[in-house]
Amino acid sequence: MLNRLQESDIKLLRVFYAVASCNGFTAAEPVLRMQRPNISAAIKKLEERLDLVLCHRGRGGFQMTKEGEVVFQETKRIFNAFDNFVFNLKSLHDDYSGHITLVLMAGLPLSIHLAVSRAVKSTMKKFDDIHVNIQTRLYNEVEHVALSGECHLVVSTYDMVKPESVTFHTIGTSCNGRLYCAPSHPLAKYRDVDALPDNIRIEDYPAIGISGLSSANYIDGDSRLAIQTFSDSFDAAMSAMMTGEYVALLPDYMAKEQGVALGLVPIANGNLFTFSHELFVMNGKNTRLNPVLRYCIKELGYFITESQK
């Protein structure tokens, strides 16, 4: 079993990372500039070094094992941190080249994704030798990735007490939402009323919570949602909600983009458990904000604000 990483192990991990990212040996050939037999040999050697089976390959196609998934995620963290280290080291010499890792909270609307792409394009145009890795993380992971050195910048809402170890750059845009249910849910018939009848108690209906979201979101006056289960994203909560068994807090942009097809119902005319979560660009205090990152933050703020007009 591997006890210490050697330079040869790093090379093998890069081969595995490329294969896993490309979801197959053949697709990884042009990325690695290696032929399949050499790739296969490298993966086999890595498996021997780790004493683990990382993937299955054969007639059924490429498939990672559970152990391979763990190694892939840990390898991604290592290489992200290493790329960030190289980028920060170069910036000490006024060399603004290399890779920036930008993390987006999962489930953001298409308009914000397009705004982020424009901001990234603008940054790459101004700084010729910059490449940007764009990744997504769940809501309850964004603080960790901002602090861990896995990325340079995070675009996310944040509804908890703000830790001093993270810097929050205000964009001036909020994600608003309210309480929804599926068209088959008993409360769906109260779509067009401003308030629920006195004999209807919202506490009597099971609700879905979002992991990491402040509990204050589940309280509205004297009413409290009866959280029976949790999802790790608004998208997952919507999937569970569509069973007709639960009510859930959802951003309005999800209802706007997908609500027509799914028949999402804002309970009590959308007046229950409303929320407004401000959007931020975040970075850990240990991230050195050189001119590239400062420019990228400025462009993210500009294009995201423009996209919401």
C-alpha positions as a LaTeX table, in Angstrom:
\begin{tabular}{lrrr}
\hline
Residue & $x$ (\AA) & $y$ (\AA) & $z$ (\AA) \\
\hline
Met1 & 0.00 & 0.00 & 0.00 \\
Leu2 & 1.18 & 3.54 & $-0.80$ \\
Asn3 & 2.63 & 5.36 & 2.24 \\
Arg4 & 4.36 & 8.29 & 0.56 \\
Leu5 & 3.80 & 9.98 & $-2.79$ \\
Gln6 & 6.72 & 9.92 & $-5.19$ \\
Glu7 & 7.11 & 11.89 & $-8.41$ \\
Ser8 & 6.25 & 8.76 & $-10.41$ \\
Asp9 & 3.01 & 8.38 & $-8.41$ \\
Ile10 & 1.98 & 11.94 & $-9.32$ \\
Lys11 & 2.40 & 11.08 & $-13.00$ \\
Leu12 & 0.28 & 7.94 & $-12.58$ \\
Leu13 & $-2.41$ & 9.91 & $-10.74$ \\
Arg14 & $-2.52$ & 12.44 & $-13.58$ \\
Val15 & $-3.14$ & 9.60 & $-16.03$ \\
Phe16 & $-5.96$ & 8.25 & $-13.86$ \\
Tyr17 & $-7.41$ & 11.74 & $-13.38$ \\
Ala18 & $-7.54$ & 12.27 & $-17.15$ \\
Val19 & $-9.11$ & 8.85 & $-17.77$ \\
Ala20 & $-11.74$ & 9.39 & $-15.07$ \\
Ser21 & $-12.49$ & 12.94 & $-16.27$ \\
Cys22 & $-12.86$ & 11.71 & $-19.88$ \\
Asn23 & $-14.84$ & 8.65 & $-18.73$ \\
Gly24 & $-12.73$ & 6.24 & $-20.71$ \\
Phe25 & $-9.32$ & 5.24 & $-22.03$ \\
Thr26 & $-9.95$ & 6.08 & $-25.67$ \\
Ala27 & $-11.29$ & 9.56 & $-24.92$ \\
Ala28 & $-8.24$ & 10.27 & $-22.73$ \\
Glu29 & $-5.70$ & 9.43 & $-25.46$ \\
Pro30 & $-5.60$ & 12.91 & $-27.10$ \\
Val31 & $-5.63$ & 14.60 & $-23.69$ \\
Leu32 & $-2.68$ & 12.59 & $-22.41$ \\
Arg33 & $-1.01$ & 12.20 & $-25.82$ \\
Met34 & $-0.56$ & 8.54 & $-24.96$ \\
Gln35 & $-1.68$ & 5.36 & $-26.68$ \\
Arg36 & $-4.22$ & 3.12 & $-25.00$ \\
Pro37 & $-1.79$ & 0.28 & $-24.06$ \\
Asn38 & 0.44 & 2.80 & $-22.25$ \\
Ile39 & $-2.57$ & 4.32 & $-20.47$ \\
Ser40 & $-3.76$ & 0.88 & $-19.41$ \\
Ala41 & $-0.30$ & 0.00 & $-18.11$ \\
Ala42 & $-0.15$ & 3.22 & $-16.09$ \\
Ile43 & $-3.54$ & 2.56 & $-14.50$ \\
Lys44 & $-2.54$ & $-1.00$ & $-13.65$ \\
Lys45 & 0.68 & 0.22 & $-12.03$ \\
Leu46 & $-1.26$ & 2.80 & $-10.00$ \\
Glu47 & $-3.69$ & 0.13 & $-8.82$ \\
Glu48 & $-0.74$ & $-1.96$ & $-7.68$ \\
Arg49 & 0.76 & 1.02 & $-5.84$ \\
Leu50 & $-2.53$ & 1.77 & $-4.09$ \\
Asp51 & $-3.53$ & $-1.89$ & $-3.66$ \\
Leu52 & $-6.98$ & $-0.96$ & $-5.00$ \\
Val53 & $-9.08$ & $-1.69$ & $-8.07$ \\
Leu54 & $-9.89$ & 1.75 & $-9.49$ \\
Cys55 & $-11.93$ & 0.88 & $-12.53$ \\
His56 & $-13.41$ & $-1.89$ & $-14.63$ \\
Arg57 & $-12.78$ & $-1.95$ & $-18.36$ \\
Gly58 & $-14.10$ & $-4.39$ & $-20.88$ \\
Arg59 & $-17.12$ & $-5.04$ & $-23.06$ \\
Gly60 & $-19.33$ & $-3.11$ & $-20.64$ \\
Gly61 & $-17.19$ & $-0.02$ & $-21.12$ \\
Phe62 & $-15.27$ & 2.04 & $-18.60$ \\
Gln63 & $-16.65$ & 2.14 & $-15.07$ \\
Met64 & $-15.02$ & 3.39 & $-11.88$ \\
Thr65 & $-15.28$ & 1.39 & $-8.68$ \\
Lys66 & $-16.35$ & 2.99 & $-5.39$ \\
Glu67 & $-12.70$ & 3.12 & $-4.40$ \\
Gly68 & $-11.89$ & 4.71 & $-7.76$ \\
Glu69 & $-14.49$ & 7.44 & $-7.14$ \\
Val70 & $-12.85$ & 8.30 & $-3.82$ \\
Val71 & $-9.37$ & 8.38 & $-5.37$ \\
Phe72 & $-10.68$ & 10.54 & $-8.24$ \\
Gln73 & $-12.21$ & 13.12 & $-5.86$ \\
Glu74 & $-9.08$ & 13.24 & $-3.71$ \\
Thr75 & $-6.89$ & 13.52 & $-6.80$ \\
Lys76 & $-9.01$ & 16.43 & $-8.03$ \\
Arg77 & $-8.41$ & 18.21 & $-4.72$ \\
Ile78 & $-4.66$ & 17.60 & $-4.92$ \\
Phe79 & $-4.33$ & 18.93 & $-8.45$ \\
Asn80 & $-6.61$ & 21.92 & $-7.82$ \\
Ala81 & $-4.52$ & 22.86 & $-4.80$ \\
Phe82 & $-1.29$ & 22.36 & $-6.75$ \\
Asp83 & $-2.51$ & 24.51 & $-9.67$ \\
Asn84 & $-3.52$ & 27.20 & $-7.20$ \\
Phe85 & $-0.09$ & 27.03 & $-5.56$ \\
Val86 & 1.68 & 27.45 & $-8.90$ \\
Phe87 & $-0.63$ & 30.33 & $-9.88$ \\
Asn88 & $-0.02$ & 32.13 & $-6.56$ \\
Leu89 & 3.72 & 31.52 & $-6.76$ \\
Lys90 & 3.89 & 32.99 & $-10.26$ \\
Ser91 & 1.93 & 36.05 & $-9.17$ \\
Leu92 & 4.66 & 36.84 & $-6.61$ \\
His93 & 6.90 & 37.40 & $-9.63$ \\
Asp94 & 4.22 & 39.43 & $-11.44$ \\
Asp95 & 3.67 & 36.48 & $-13.76$ \\
Tyr96 & $-0.11$ & 36.28 & $-14.17$ \\
Ser97 & $-0.43$ & 33.01 & $-16.03$ \\
Gly98 & $-1.75$ & 29.57 & $-15.20$ \\
His99 & $-5.03$ & 28.11 & $-14.04$ \\
Ile100 & $-7.80$ & 29.70 & $-11.98$ \\
Thr101 & $-10.36$ & 27.42 & $-10.36$ \\
Leu102 & $-13.83$ & 28.95 & $-10.12$ \\
Val103 & $-16.55$ & 27.08 & $-8.21$ \\
Leu104 & $-20.26$ & 27.70 & $-8.78$ \\
Met105 & $-22.95$ & 26.63 & $-6.35$ \\
Ala106 & $-25.00$ & 23.83 & $-7.89$ \\
Gly107 & $-28.44$ & 24.79 & $-9.12$ \\
Leu108 & $-27.81$ & 28.43 & $-10.07$ \\
Pro109 & $-30.03$ & 29.66 & $-12.93$ \\
Leu110 & $-28.95$ & 29.59 & $-16.56$ \\
Ser111 & $-28.78$ & 33.40 & $-16.66$ \\
Ile112 & $-26.05$ & 33.40 & $-14.00$ \\
His113 & $-24.14$ & 30.59 & $-15.74$ \\
Leu114 & $-24.14$ & 32.65 & $-18.94$ \\
Ala115 & $-23.02$ & 35.74 & $-17.01$ \\
Val116 & $-20.16$ & 33.75 & $-15.47$ \\
Ser117 & $-19.07$ & 32.59 & $-18.93$ \\
Arg118 & $-18.94$ & 36.22 & $-20.12$ \\
Ala119 & $-16.90$ & 37.24 & $-17.08$ \\
Val120 & $-14.49$ & 34.36 & $-17.65$ \\
Lys121 & $-14.15$ & 35.23 & $-21.34$ \\
Ser122 & $-13.40$ & 38.85 & $-20.46$ \\
Thr123 & $-10.76$ & 37.80 & $-17.91$ \\
Met124 & $-9.07$ & 35.40 & $-20.35$ \\
Lys125 & $-9.07$ & 38.10 & $-23.03$ \\
Lys126 & $-7.36$ & 40.63 & $-20.75$ \\
Phe127 & $-4.78$ & 38.15 & $-19.39$ \\
Asp128 & $-3.53$ & 36.14 & $-22.35$ \\
Asp129 & $-2.15$ & 33.04 & $-20.62$ \\
Ile130 & $-4.95$ & 32.36 & $-18.13$ \\
His131 & $-7.10$ & 29.24 & $-18.17$ \\
Val132 & $-10.17$ & 28.84 & $-15.98$ \\
Asn133 & $-11.44$ & 25.59 & $-14.46$ \\
Ile134 & $-15.16$ & 25.92 & $-13.71$ \\
Gln135 & $-16.61$ & 23.40 & $-11.25$ \\
Thr136 & $-19.79$ & 23.04 & $-9.21$ \\
Arg137 & $-20.32$ & 22.21 & $-5.54$ \\
Leu138 & $-23.38$ & 21.68 & $-3.37$ \\
Tyr139 & $-24.60$ & 24.48 & $-1.12$ \\
Asn140 & $-23.22$ & 22.89 & 2.04 \\
Glu141 & $-19.74$ & 22.52 & 0.46 \\
Val142 & $-19.06$ & 26.06 & $-0.77$ \\
Glu143 & $-17.58$ & 27.37 & 2.49 \\
His144 & $-15.21$ & 24.41 & 2.69 \\
Val145 & $-13.87$ & 24.80 & $-0.86$ \\
Ala146 & $-13.36$ & 28.55 & $-0.32$ \\
Leu147 & $-11.21$ & 27.80 & 2.73 \\
Ser148 & $-9.43$ & 24.63 & 1.66 \\
Gly149 & $-7.34$ & 26.01 & $-1.20$ \\
Glu150 & $-9.18$ & 23.84 & $-3.74$ \\
Cys151 & $-10.30$ & 26.91 & $-5.63$ \\
His152 & $-9.65$ & 30.64 & $-5.98$ \\
Leu153 & $-13.21$ & 31.99 & $-6.14$ \\
Val154 & $-16.72$ & 30.75 & $-5.35$ \\
Val155 & $-20.00$ & 32.13 & $-6.71$ \\
Ser156 & $-22.78$ & 31.20 & $-4.32$ \\
Thr157 & $-25.57$ & 32.38 & $-2.07$ \\
Tyr158 & $-24.72$ & 32.22 & 1.62 \\
Asp159 & $-27.39$ & 32.32 & 4.29 \\
Met160 & $-25.44$ & 31.40 & 7.43 \\
Val161 & $-23.36$ & 33.49 & 9.84 \\
Lys162 & $-20.42$ & 34.64 & 7.74 \\
Pro163 & $-17.08$ & 33.26 & 9.01 \\
Glu164 & $-14.20$ & 35.72 & 9.35 \\
Ser165 & $-11.96$ & 33.34 & 7.42 \\
Val166 & $-13.93$ & 33.96 & 4.19 \\
Thr167 & $-14.12$ & 37.25 & 2.27 \\
Phe168 & $-17.53$ & 38.03 & 0.75 \\
His169 & $-17.72$ & 40.32 & $-2.27$ \\
Thr170 & $-21.24$ & 41.68 & $-2.66$ \\
Ile171 & $-22.74$ & 41.47 & $-6.14$ \\
Gly172 & $-26.06$ & 43.16 & $-5.44$ \\
Thr173 & $-28.12$ & 40.25 & $-6.72$ \\
Ser174 & $-30.41$ & 37.99 & $-4.70$ \\
Cys175 & $-32.06$ & 34.63 & $-5.33$ \\
Asn176 & $-35.66$ & 34.87 & $-4.13$ \\
Gly177 & $-37.98$ & 31.97 & $-3.43$ \\
Arg178 & $-40.95$ & 30.61 & $-1.52$ \\
Leu179 & $-42.86$ & 27.45 & $-0.60$ \\
Tyr180 & $-43.90$ & 25.15 & $-3.46$ \\
Cys181 & $-45.58$ & 21.81 & $-3.86$ \\
Ala182 & $-46.37$ & 19.36 & $-6.67$ \\
Pro183 & $-49.74$ & 19.61 & $-8.47$ \\
Ser184 & $-50.74$ & 16.29 & $-6.85$ \\
His185 & $-50.14$ & 17.56 & $-3.30$ \\
Pro186 & $-53.22$ & 18.32 & $-1.11$ \\
Leu187 & $-52.11$ & 21.96 & $-0.70$ \\
Ala188 & $-51.98$ & 22.53 & $-4.47$ \\
Lys189 & $-55.64$ & 23.58 & $-4.48$ \\
Tyr190 & $-54.67$ & 26.66 & $-2.46$ \\
Arg191 & $-52.55$ & 28.08 & $-5.26$ \\
Asp192 & $-54.67$ & 31.18 & $-5.79$ \\
Val193 & $-55.54$ & 32.11 & $-2.21$ \\
Asp194 & $-53.50$ & 34.65 & $-0.26$ \\
Ala195 & $-53.62$ & 32.69 & 2.99 \\
Leu196 & $-54.45$ & 29.14 & 3.99 \\
Pro197 & $-57.84$ & 28.52 & 5.64 \\
Asp198 & $-57.76$ & 28.53 & 9.46 \\
Asn199 & $-58.26$ & 24.77 & 9.62 \\
Ile200 & $-55.15$ & 24.11 & 7.48 \\
Arg201 & $-51.85$ & 23.98 & 9.42 \\
Ile202 & $-48.65$ & 23.92 & 7.38 \\
Glu203 & $-46.98$ & 22.00 & 10.24 \\
Asp204 & $-49.18$ & 19.00 & 9.41 \\
Tyr205 & $-47.54$ & 18.48 & 6.01 \\
Pro206 & $-44.07$ & 16.88 & 5.67 \\
Ala207 & $-41.42$ & 19.19 & 4.22 \\
Ile208 & $-37.94$ & 18.83 & 2.71 \\
Gly209 & $-34.98$ & 20.75 & 4.12 \\
Ile210 & $-31.79$ & 21.78 & 2.33 \\
Ser211 & $-28.54$ & 20.65 & 3.97 \\
Gly212 & $-26.61$ & 23.67 & 5.22 \\
Leu213 & $-29.48$ & 26.16 & 4.89 \\
Ser214 & $-30.20$ & 28.29 & 7.96 \\
Ser215 & $-33.09$ & 26.96 & 10.07 \\
Ala216 & $-34.55$ & 30.49 & 10.07 \\
Asn217 & $-35.79$ & 29.79 & 6.54 \\
Tyr218 & $-38.18$ & 27.18 & 7.92 \\
Ile219 & $-39.98$ & 29.61 & 10.26 \\
Asp220 & $-42.65$ & 32.07 & 9.11 \\
Gly221 & $-44.33$ & 33.93 & 11.97 \\
Asp222 & $-45.91$ & 31.30 & 14.20 \\
Ser223 & $-45.61$ & 28.58 & 11.56 \\
Arg224 & $-42.72$ & 26.15 & 11.22 \\
Leu225 & $-42.15$ & 23.67 & 8.43 \\
Ala226 & $-42.24$ & 20.02 & 9.48 \\
Ile227 & $-38.88$ & 18.93 & 8.05 \\
Gln228 & $-38.98$ & 15.16 & 7.58 \\
Thr229 & $-36.04$ & 14.67 & 5.24 \\
Phe230 & $-33.12$ & 16.61 & 3.75 \\
Ser231 & $-31.75$ & 17.07 & 0.24 \\
Asp232 & $-28.29$ & 18.37 & $-0.66$ \\
Ser233 & $-29.52$ & 20.79 & $-3.35$ \\
Phe234 & $-32.65$ & 22.58 & $-4.52$ \\
Asp235 & $-32.68$ & 20.34 & $-7.61$ \\
Ala236 & $-32.78$ & 17.20 & $-5.47$ \\
Ala237 & $-35.43$ & 18.75 & $-3.22$ \\
Met238 & $-37.58$ & 19.47 & $-6.28$ \\
Ser239 & $-37.29$ & 15.84 & $-7.41$ \\
Ala240 & $-38.47$ & 14.60 & $-4.01$ \\
Met241 & $-41.20$ & 17.25 & $-3.91$ \\
Met242 & $-42.60$ & 16.02 & $-7.24$ \\
Thr243 & $-43.58$ & 12.74 & $-5.56$ \\
Gly244 & $-46.48$ & 14.74 & $-4.14$ \\
Glu245 & $-45.54$ & 13.79 & $-0.59$ \\
Tyr246 & $-43.66$ & 16.93 & 0.47 \\
Val247 & $-43.63$ & 20.71 & 0.35 \\
Ala248 & $-40.28$ & 22.44 & $-0.23$ \\
Leu249 & $-38.60$ & 25.82 & $-0.40$ \\
Leu250 & $-37.46$ & 26.51 & $-3.94$ \\
Pro251 & $-35.92$ & 29.52 & $-5.70$ \\
Asp252 & $-38.32$ & 31.30 & $-8.02$ \\
Tyr253 & $-35.94$ & 30.87 & $-10.95$ \\
Met254 & $-36.45$ & 27.10 & $-10.76$ \\
Ala255 & $-40.21$ & 27.58 & $-10.92$ \\
Lys256 & $-39.79$ & 29.97 & $-13.83$ \\
Glu257 & $-37.43$ & 27.71 & $-15.80$ \\
Gln258 & $-39.04$ & 24.35 & $-15.02$ \\
Gly259 & $-42.33$ & 25.10 & $-13.31$ \\
Val260 & $-44.49$ & 25.20 & $-16.43$ \\
Ala261 & $-43.50$ & 21.69 & $-17.48$ \\
Leu262 & $-43.73$ & 20.26 & $-13.95$ \\
Gly263 & $-46.73$ & 22.25 & $-12.77$ \\
Leu264 & $-45.02$ & 23.59 & $-9.64$ \\
Val265 & $-47.54$ & 25.26 & $-7.34$ \\
Pro266 & $-46.66$ & 28.26 & $-5.12$ \\
Ile267 & $-48.70$ & 27.57 & $-1.99$ \\
Ala268 & $-51.05$ & 30.38 & $-0.85$ \\
Asn269 & $-50.22$ & 32.47 & $-3.90$ \\
Gly270 & $-46.52$ & 32.42 & $-3.01$ \\
Asn271 & $-46.92$ & 34.31 & 0.26 \\
Leu272 & $-45.59$ & 31.59 & 2.57 \\
Phe273 & $-42.00$ & 31.17 & 3.76 \\
Thr274 & $-40.57$ & 33.63 & 1.27 \\
Phe275 & $-36.79$ & 34.06 & 1.28 \\
Ser276 & $-34.14$ & 36.23 & $-0.34$ \\
His277 & $-30.59$ & 34.85 & $-0.41$ \\
Glu278 & $-27.90$ & 37.30 & $-1.50$ \\
Leu279 & $-25.38$ & 36.13 & $-4.08$ \\
Phe280 & $-21.67$ & 36.59 & $-3.36$ \\
Val281 & $-18.26$ & 36.00 & $-4.86$ \\
Met282 & $-16.30$ & 34.37 & $-2.04$ \\
Asn283 & $-12.66$ & 33.56 & $-1.37$ \\
Gly284 & $-10.69$ & 32.29 & 1.59 \\
Lys285 & $-8.61$ & 34.86 & 3.48 \\
Asn286 & $-5.50$ & 32.88 & 2.53 \\
Thr287 & $-6.19$ & 33.43 & $-1.20$ \\
Arg288 & $-3.92$ & 36.12 & $-2.62$ \\
Leu289 & $-6.09$ & 38.45 & $-4.69$ \\
Asn290 & $-3.71$ & 39.40 & $-7.48$ \\
Pro291 & $-4.80$ & 41.58 & $-10.44$ \\
Val292 & $-6.24$ & 38.57 & $-12.32$ \\
Leu293 & $-8.57$ & 37.56 & $-9.49$ \\
Arg294 & $-9.53$ & 41.15 & $-8.71$ \\
Tyr295 & $-10.44$ & 41.70 & $-12.35$ \\
Cys296 & $-12.39$ & 38.44 & $-12.46$ \\
Ile297 & $-14.37$ & 39.43 & $-9.33$ \\
Lys298 & $-15.20$ & 42.80 & $-10.88$ \\
Glu299 & $-16.34$ & 41.18 & $-14.12$ \\
Leu300 & $-18.41$ & 38.57 & $-12.31$ \\
Gly301 & $-20.20$ & 41.31 & $-10.41$ \\
Tyr302 & $-20.84$ & 43.33 & $-13.54$ \\
Phe303 & $-22.10$ & 40.54 & $-15.80$ \\
Ile304 & $-24.21$ & 38.84 & $-13.13$ \\
Thr305 & $-25.87$ & 42.15 & $-12.23$ \\
Glu306 & $-26.52$ & 42.88 & $-15.91$ \\
Ser307 & $-28.04$ & 39.42 & $-16.41$ \\
Gln308 & $-30.70$ & 40.05 & $-13.78$ \\
Lys309 & $-32.00$ & 43.32 & $-15.26$ \\
\hline
\end{tabular}
